[in-house]
PDB file of C-alpha atoms in Angstrom:
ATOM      1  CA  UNK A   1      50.074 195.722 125.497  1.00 51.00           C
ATOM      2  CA  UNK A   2      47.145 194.449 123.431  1.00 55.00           C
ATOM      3  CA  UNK A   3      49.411 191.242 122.758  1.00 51.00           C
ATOM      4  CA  UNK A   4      49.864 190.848 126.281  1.00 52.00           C
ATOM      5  CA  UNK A   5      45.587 191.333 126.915  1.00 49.00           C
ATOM      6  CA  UNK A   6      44.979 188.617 124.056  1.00 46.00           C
ATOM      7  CA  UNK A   7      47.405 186.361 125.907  1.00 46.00           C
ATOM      8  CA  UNK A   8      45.516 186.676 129.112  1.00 39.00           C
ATOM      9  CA  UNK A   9      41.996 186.506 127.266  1.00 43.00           C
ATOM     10  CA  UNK A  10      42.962 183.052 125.236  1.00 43.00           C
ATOM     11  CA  UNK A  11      44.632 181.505 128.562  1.00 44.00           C
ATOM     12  CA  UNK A  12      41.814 182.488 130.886  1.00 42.00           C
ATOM     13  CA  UNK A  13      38.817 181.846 128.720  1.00 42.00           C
ATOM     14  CA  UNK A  14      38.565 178.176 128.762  1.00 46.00           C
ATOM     15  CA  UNK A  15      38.225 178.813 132.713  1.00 42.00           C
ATOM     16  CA  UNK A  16      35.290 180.440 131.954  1.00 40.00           C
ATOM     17  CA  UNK A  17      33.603 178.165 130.563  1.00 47.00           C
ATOM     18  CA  UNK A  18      30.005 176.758 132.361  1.00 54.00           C
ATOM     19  CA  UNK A  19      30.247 173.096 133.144  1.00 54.00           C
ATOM     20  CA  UNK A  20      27.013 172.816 131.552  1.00 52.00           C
ATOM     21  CA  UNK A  21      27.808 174.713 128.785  1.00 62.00           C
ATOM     22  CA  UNK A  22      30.655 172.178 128.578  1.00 77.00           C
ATOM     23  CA  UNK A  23      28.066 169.044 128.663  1.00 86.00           C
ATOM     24  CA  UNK A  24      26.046 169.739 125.640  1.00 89.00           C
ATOM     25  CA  UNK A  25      24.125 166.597 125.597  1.00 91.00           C
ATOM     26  CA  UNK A  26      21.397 165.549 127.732  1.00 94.00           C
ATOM     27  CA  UNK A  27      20.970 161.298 128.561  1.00 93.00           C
ATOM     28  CA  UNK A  28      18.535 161.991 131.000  1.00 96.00           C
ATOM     29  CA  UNK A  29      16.297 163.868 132.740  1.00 97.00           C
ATOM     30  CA  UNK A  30      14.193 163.088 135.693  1.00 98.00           C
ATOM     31  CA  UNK A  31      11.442 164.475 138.276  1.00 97.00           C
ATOM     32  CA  UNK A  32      10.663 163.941 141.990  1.00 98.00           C
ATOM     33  CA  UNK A  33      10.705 165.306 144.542  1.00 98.00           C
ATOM     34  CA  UNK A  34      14.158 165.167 146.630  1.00 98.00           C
ATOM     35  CA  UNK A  35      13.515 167.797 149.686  1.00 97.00           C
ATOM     36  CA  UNK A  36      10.373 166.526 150.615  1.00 96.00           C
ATOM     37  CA  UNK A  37       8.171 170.162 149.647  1.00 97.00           C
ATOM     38  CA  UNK A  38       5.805 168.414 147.420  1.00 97.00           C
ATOM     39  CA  UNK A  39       7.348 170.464 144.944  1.00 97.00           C
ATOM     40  CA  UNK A  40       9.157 168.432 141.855  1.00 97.00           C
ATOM     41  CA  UNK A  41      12.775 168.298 141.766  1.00 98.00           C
ATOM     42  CA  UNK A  42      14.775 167.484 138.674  1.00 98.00           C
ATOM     43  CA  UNK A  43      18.024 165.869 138.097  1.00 98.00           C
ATOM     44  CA  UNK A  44      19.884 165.935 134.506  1.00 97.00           C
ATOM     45  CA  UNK A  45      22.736 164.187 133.525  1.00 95.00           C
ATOM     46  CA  UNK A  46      24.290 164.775 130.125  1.00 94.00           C
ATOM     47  CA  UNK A  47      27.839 164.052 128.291  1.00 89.00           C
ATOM     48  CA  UNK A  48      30.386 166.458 126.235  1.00 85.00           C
ATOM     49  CA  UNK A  49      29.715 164.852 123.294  1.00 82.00           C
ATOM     50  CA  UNK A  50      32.869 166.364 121.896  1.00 83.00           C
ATOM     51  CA  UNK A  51      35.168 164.984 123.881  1.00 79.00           C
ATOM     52  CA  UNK A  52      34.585 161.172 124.696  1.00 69.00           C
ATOM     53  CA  UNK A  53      36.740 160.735 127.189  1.00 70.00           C
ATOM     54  CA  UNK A  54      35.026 163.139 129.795  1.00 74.00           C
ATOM     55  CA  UNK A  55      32.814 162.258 132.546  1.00 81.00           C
ATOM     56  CA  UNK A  56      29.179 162.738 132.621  1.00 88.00           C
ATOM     57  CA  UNK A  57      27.787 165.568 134.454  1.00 94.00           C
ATOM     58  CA  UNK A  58      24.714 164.828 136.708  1.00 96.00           C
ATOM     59  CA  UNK A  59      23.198 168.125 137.668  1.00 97.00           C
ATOM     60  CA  UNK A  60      20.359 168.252 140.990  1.00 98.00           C
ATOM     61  CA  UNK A  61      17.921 170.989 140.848  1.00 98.00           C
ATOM     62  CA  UNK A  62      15.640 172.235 143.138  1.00 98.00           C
ATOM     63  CA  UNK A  63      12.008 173.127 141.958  1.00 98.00           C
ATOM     64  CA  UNK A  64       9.634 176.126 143.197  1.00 97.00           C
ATOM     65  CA  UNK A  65       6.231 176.361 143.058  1.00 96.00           C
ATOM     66  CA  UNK A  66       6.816 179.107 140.125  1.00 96.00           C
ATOM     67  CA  UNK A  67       8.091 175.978 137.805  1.00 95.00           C
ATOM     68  CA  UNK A  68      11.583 177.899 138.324  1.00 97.00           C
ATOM     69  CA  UNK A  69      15.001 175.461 139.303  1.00 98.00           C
ATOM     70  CA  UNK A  70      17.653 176.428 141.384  1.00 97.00           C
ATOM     71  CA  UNK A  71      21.314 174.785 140.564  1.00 97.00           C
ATOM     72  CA  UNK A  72      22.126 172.481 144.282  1.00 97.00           C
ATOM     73  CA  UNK A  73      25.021 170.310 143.196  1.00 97.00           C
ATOM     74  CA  UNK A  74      26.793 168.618 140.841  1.00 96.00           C
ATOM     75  CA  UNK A  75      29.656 165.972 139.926  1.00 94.00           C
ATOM     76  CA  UNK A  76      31.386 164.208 137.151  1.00 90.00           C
ATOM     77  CA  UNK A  77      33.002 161.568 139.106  1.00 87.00           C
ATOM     78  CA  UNK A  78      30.208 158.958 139.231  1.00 87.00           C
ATOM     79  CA  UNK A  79      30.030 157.578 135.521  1.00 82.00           C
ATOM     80  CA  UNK A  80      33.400 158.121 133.553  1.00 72.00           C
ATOM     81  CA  UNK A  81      33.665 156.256 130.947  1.00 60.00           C
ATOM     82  CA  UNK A  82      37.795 156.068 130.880  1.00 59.00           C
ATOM     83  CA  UNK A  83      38.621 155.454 134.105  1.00 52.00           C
ATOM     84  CA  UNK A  84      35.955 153.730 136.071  1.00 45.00           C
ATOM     85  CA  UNK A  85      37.193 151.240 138.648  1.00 46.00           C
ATOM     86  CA  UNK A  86      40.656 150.185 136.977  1.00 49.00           C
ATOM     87  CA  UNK A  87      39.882 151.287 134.113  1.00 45.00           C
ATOM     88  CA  UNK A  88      36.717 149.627 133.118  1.00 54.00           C
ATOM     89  CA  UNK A  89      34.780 151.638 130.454  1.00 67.00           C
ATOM     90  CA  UNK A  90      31.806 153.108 133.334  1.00 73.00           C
ATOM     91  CA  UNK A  91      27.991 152.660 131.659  1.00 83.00           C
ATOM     92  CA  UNK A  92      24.940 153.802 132.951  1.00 88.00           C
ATOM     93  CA  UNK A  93      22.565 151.502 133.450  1.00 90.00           C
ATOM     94  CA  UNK A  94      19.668 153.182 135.338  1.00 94.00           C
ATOM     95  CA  UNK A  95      19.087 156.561 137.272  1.00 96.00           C
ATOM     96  CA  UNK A  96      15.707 157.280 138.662  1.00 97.00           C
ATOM     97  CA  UNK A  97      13.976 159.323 142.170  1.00 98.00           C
ATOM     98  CA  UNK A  98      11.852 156.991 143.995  1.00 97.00           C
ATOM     99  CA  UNK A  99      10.371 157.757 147.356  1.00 97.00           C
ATOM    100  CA  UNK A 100      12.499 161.542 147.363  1.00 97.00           C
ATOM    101  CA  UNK A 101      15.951 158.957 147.198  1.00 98.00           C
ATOM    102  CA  UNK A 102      18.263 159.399 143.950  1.00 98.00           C
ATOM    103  CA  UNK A 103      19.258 155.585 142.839  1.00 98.00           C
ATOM    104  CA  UNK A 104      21.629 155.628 140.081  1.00 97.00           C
ATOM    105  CA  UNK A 105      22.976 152.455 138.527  1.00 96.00           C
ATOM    106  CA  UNK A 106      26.445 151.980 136.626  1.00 91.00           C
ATOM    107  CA  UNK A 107      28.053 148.774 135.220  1.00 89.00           C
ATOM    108  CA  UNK A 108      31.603 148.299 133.644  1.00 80.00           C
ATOM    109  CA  UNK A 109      33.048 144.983 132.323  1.00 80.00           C
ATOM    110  CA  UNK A 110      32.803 142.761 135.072  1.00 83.00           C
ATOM    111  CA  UNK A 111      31.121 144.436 137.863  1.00 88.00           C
ATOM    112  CA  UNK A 112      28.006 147.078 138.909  1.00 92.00           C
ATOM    113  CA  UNK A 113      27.956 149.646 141.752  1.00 92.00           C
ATOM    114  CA  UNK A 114      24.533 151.010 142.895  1.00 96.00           C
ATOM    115  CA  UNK A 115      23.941 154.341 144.700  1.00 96.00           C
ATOM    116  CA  UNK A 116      21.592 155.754 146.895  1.00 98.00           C
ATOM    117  CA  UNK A 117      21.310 159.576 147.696  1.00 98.00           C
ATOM    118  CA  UNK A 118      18.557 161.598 150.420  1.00 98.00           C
ATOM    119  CA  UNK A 119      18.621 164.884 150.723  1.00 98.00           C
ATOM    120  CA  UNK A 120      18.992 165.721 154.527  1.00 96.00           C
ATOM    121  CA  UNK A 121      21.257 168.229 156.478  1.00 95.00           C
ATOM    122  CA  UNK A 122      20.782 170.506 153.436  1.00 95.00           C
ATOM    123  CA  UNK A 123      22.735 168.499 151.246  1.00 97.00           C
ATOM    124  CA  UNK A 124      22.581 165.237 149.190  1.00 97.00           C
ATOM    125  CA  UNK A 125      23.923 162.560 151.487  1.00 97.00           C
ATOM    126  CA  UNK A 126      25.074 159.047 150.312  1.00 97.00           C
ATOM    127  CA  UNK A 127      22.337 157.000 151.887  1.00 98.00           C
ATOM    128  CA  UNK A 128      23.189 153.112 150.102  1.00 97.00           C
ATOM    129  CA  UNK A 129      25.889 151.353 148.132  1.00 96.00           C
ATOM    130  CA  UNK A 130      25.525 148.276 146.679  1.00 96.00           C
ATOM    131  CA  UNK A 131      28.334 146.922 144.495  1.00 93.00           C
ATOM    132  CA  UNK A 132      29.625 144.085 142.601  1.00 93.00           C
ATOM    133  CA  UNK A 133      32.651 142.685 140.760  1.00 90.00           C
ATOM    134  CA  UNK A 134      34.270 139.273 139.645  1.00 90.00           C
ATOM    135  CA  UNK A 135      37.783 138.862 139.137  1.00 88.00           C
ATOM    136  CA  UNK A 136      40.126 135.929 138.841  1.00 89.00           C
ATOM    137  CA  UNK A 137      37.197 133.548 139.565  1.00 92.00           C
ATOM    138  CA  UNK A 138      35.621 135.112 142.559  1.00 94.00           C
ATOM    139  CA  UNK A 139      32.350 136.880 142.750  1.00 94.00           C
ATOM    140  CA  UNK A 140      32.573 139.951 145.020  1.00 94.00           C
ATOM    141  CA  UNK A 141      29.481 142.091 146.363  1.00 94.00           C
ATOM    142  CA  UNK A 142      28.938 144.528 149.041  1.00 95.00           C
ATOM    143  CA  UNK A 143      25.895 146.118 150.737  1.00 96.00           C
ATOM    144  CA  UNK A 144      26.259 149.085 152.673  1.00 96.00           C
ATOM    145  CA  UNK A 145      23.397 151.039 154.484  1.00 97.00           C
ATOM    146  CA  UNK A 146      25.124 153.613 155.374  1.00 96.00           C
ATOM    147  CA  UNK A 147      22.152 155.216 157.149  1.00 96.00           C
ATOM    148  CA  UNK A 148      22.079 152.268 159.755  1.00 97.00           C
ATOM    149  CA  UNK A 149      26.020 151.215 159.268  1.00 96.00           C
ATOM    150  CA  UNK A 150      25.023 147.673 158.003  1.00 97.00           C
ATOM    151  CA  UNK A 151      27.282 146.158 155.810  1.00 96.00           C
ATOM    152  CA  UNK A 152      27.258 142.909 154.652  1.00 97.00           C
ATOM    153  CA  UNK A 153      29.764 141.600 152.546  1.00 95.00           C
ATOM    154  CA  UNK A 154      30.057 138.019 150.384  1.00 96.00           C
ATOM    155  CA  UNK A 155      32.830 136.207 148.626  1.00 95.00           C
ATOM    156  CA  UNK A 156      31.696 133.114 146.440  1.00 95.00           C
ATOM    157  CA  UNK A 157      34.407 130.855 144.578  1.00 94.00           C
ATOM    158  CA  UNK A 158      33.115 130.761 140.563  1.00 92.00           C
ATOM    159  CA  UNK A 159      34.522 127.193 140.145  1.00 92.00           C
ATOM    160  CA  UNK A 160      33.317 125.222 143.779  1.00 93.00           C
ATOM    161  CA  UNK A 161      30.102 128.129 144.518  1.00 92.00           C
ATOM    162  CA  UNK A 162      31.744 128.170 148.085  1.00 95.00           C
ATOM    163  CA  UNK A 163      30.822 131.238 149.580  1.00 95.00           C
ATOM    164  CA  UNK A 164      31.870 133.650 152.314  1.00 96.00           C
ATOM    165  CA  UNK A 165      29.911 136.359 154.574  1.00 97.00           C
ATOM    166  CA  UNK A 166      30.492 138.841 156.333  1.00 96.00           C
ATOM    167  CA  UNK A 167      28.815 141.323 158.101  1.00 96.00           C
ATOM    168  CA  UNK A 168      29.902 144.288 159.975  1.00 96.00           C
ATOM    169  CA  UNK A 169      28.975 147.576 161.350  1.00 96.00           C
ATOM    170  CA  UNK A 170      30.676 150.677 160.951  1.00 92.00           C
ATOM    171  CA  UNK A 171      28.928 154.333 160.971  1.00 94.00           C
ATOM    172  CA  UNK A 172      30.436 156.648 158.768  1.00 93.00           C
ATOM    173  CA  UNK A 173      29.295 160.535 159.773  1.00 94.00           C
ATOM    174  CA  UNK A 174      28.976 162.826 158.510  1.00 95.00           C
ATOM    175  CA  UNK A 175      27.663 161.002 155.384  1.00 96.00           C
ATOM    176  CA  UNK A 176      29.586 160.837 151.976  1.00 95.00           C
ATOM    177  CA  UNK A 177      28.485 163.921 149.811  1.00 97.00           C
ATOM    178  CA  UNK A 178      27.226 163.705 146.324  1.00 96.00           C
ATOM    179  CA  UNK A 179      29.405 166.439 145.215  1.00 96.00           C
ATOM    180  CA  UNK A 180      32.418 165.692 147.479  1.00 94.00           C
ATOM    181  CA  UNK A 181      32.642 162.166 147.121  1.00 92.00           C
ATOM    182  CA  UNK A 182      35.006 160.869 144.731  1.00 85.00           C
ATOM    183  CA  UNK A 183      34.198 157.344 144.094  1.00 82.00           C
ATOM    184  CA  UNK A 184      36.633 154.042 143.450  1.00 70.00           C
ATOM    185  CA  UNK A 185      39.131 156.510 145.410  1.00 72.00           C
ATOM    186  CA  UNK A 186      37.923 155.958 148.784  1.00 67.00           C
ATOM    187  CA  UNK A 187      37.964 152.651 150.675  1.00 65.00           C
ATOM    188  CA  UNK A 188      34.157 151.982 151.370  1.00 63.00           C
ATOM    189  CA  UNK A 189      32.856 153.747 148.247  1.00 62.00           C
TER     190      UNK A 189
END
């Protein structure tokens, strides 16, 4: 019987485990305010230094006027370092809040993407993409307001700097999710 409770205890366990307890390194930290109550919010990304191969963790938090911060939302599918659009080691460039919108920045080897998250319909909604990529001597980049369903889309030729535009219109709703959203899976994102 005991055997049998130890077996349970070392298989469940690891389950147990806090994602932030898991991510035991913070890369940054930063204030605004996302929900638009004058109160600042706080968002924290860190890494499992202990394993290299995971994904960072970005963590949103909500502030009160005590100083206290309540846990929103969170994902590790934005900047992994393994397997980041076919399998381009993911690096972040650049997260900040400005103007209550969450921009965060990530290169790999031959390409960027840029989001843009608002908080609205109490959650964090993918607002912006902008992304970029070269392959086999063609530039590729994308804009996509998702807010207005603007997207505008270019092609140039590396060798001749012939280029091609397009731009098209195509509302997505509800908007993406920051927690839901799993990105380089998904067509648009």
């Amino acid at each position: 019987m005991k055997l049998q409770n130890l077996f349970l205890i070392l298989i469940i366990f690891p389950f147990m485990v806090n994602a932030q307890e898991r991510y035991n390194k913070t890369i940054k930290t930063m204030e605004g305010d996302l929900n638009k109550d004058e109160i600042l919010d706080k968002i924290v990304i860190s890494q499992n230094t202990k394993v290299d191969s995971l994904p960072y963790l970005i963590s949103i938090y909500f502030g009160d006027k005590n100083g206290q911060f309540t846990f929103i939302a969170n994902s590790d599918k934005y900047i992994d370092p393994e397997n980041a659009h076919i399998n381009h080691k993911a690096v972040l460039d650049d997260a900040y809040i400005k103007k209550g919108v969450f921009n965060l920045n990530i290169s790999w080897t031959r390409g960027m993407t840029k989001y843009k998250f608002r908080f609205q319909n109490n959650y964090m909604a993918l607002i912006g993409l902008t992304r970029s990529s070269s392959e086999f001597g063609t530039i590729y980049w994308d804009d996509f307001n998702l807010s207005t369903g603007n997207r505008e889309s270019k092609q140039e030729d590396m060798e001749t700097g012939e280029e091609t535009k397009k731009v098209t219109k195509q509302l997505i709703r509800p908007l993406p999710d920051f927690a839901k959203l799993k990105p380089y899976e998904e067509e648009w994102f």
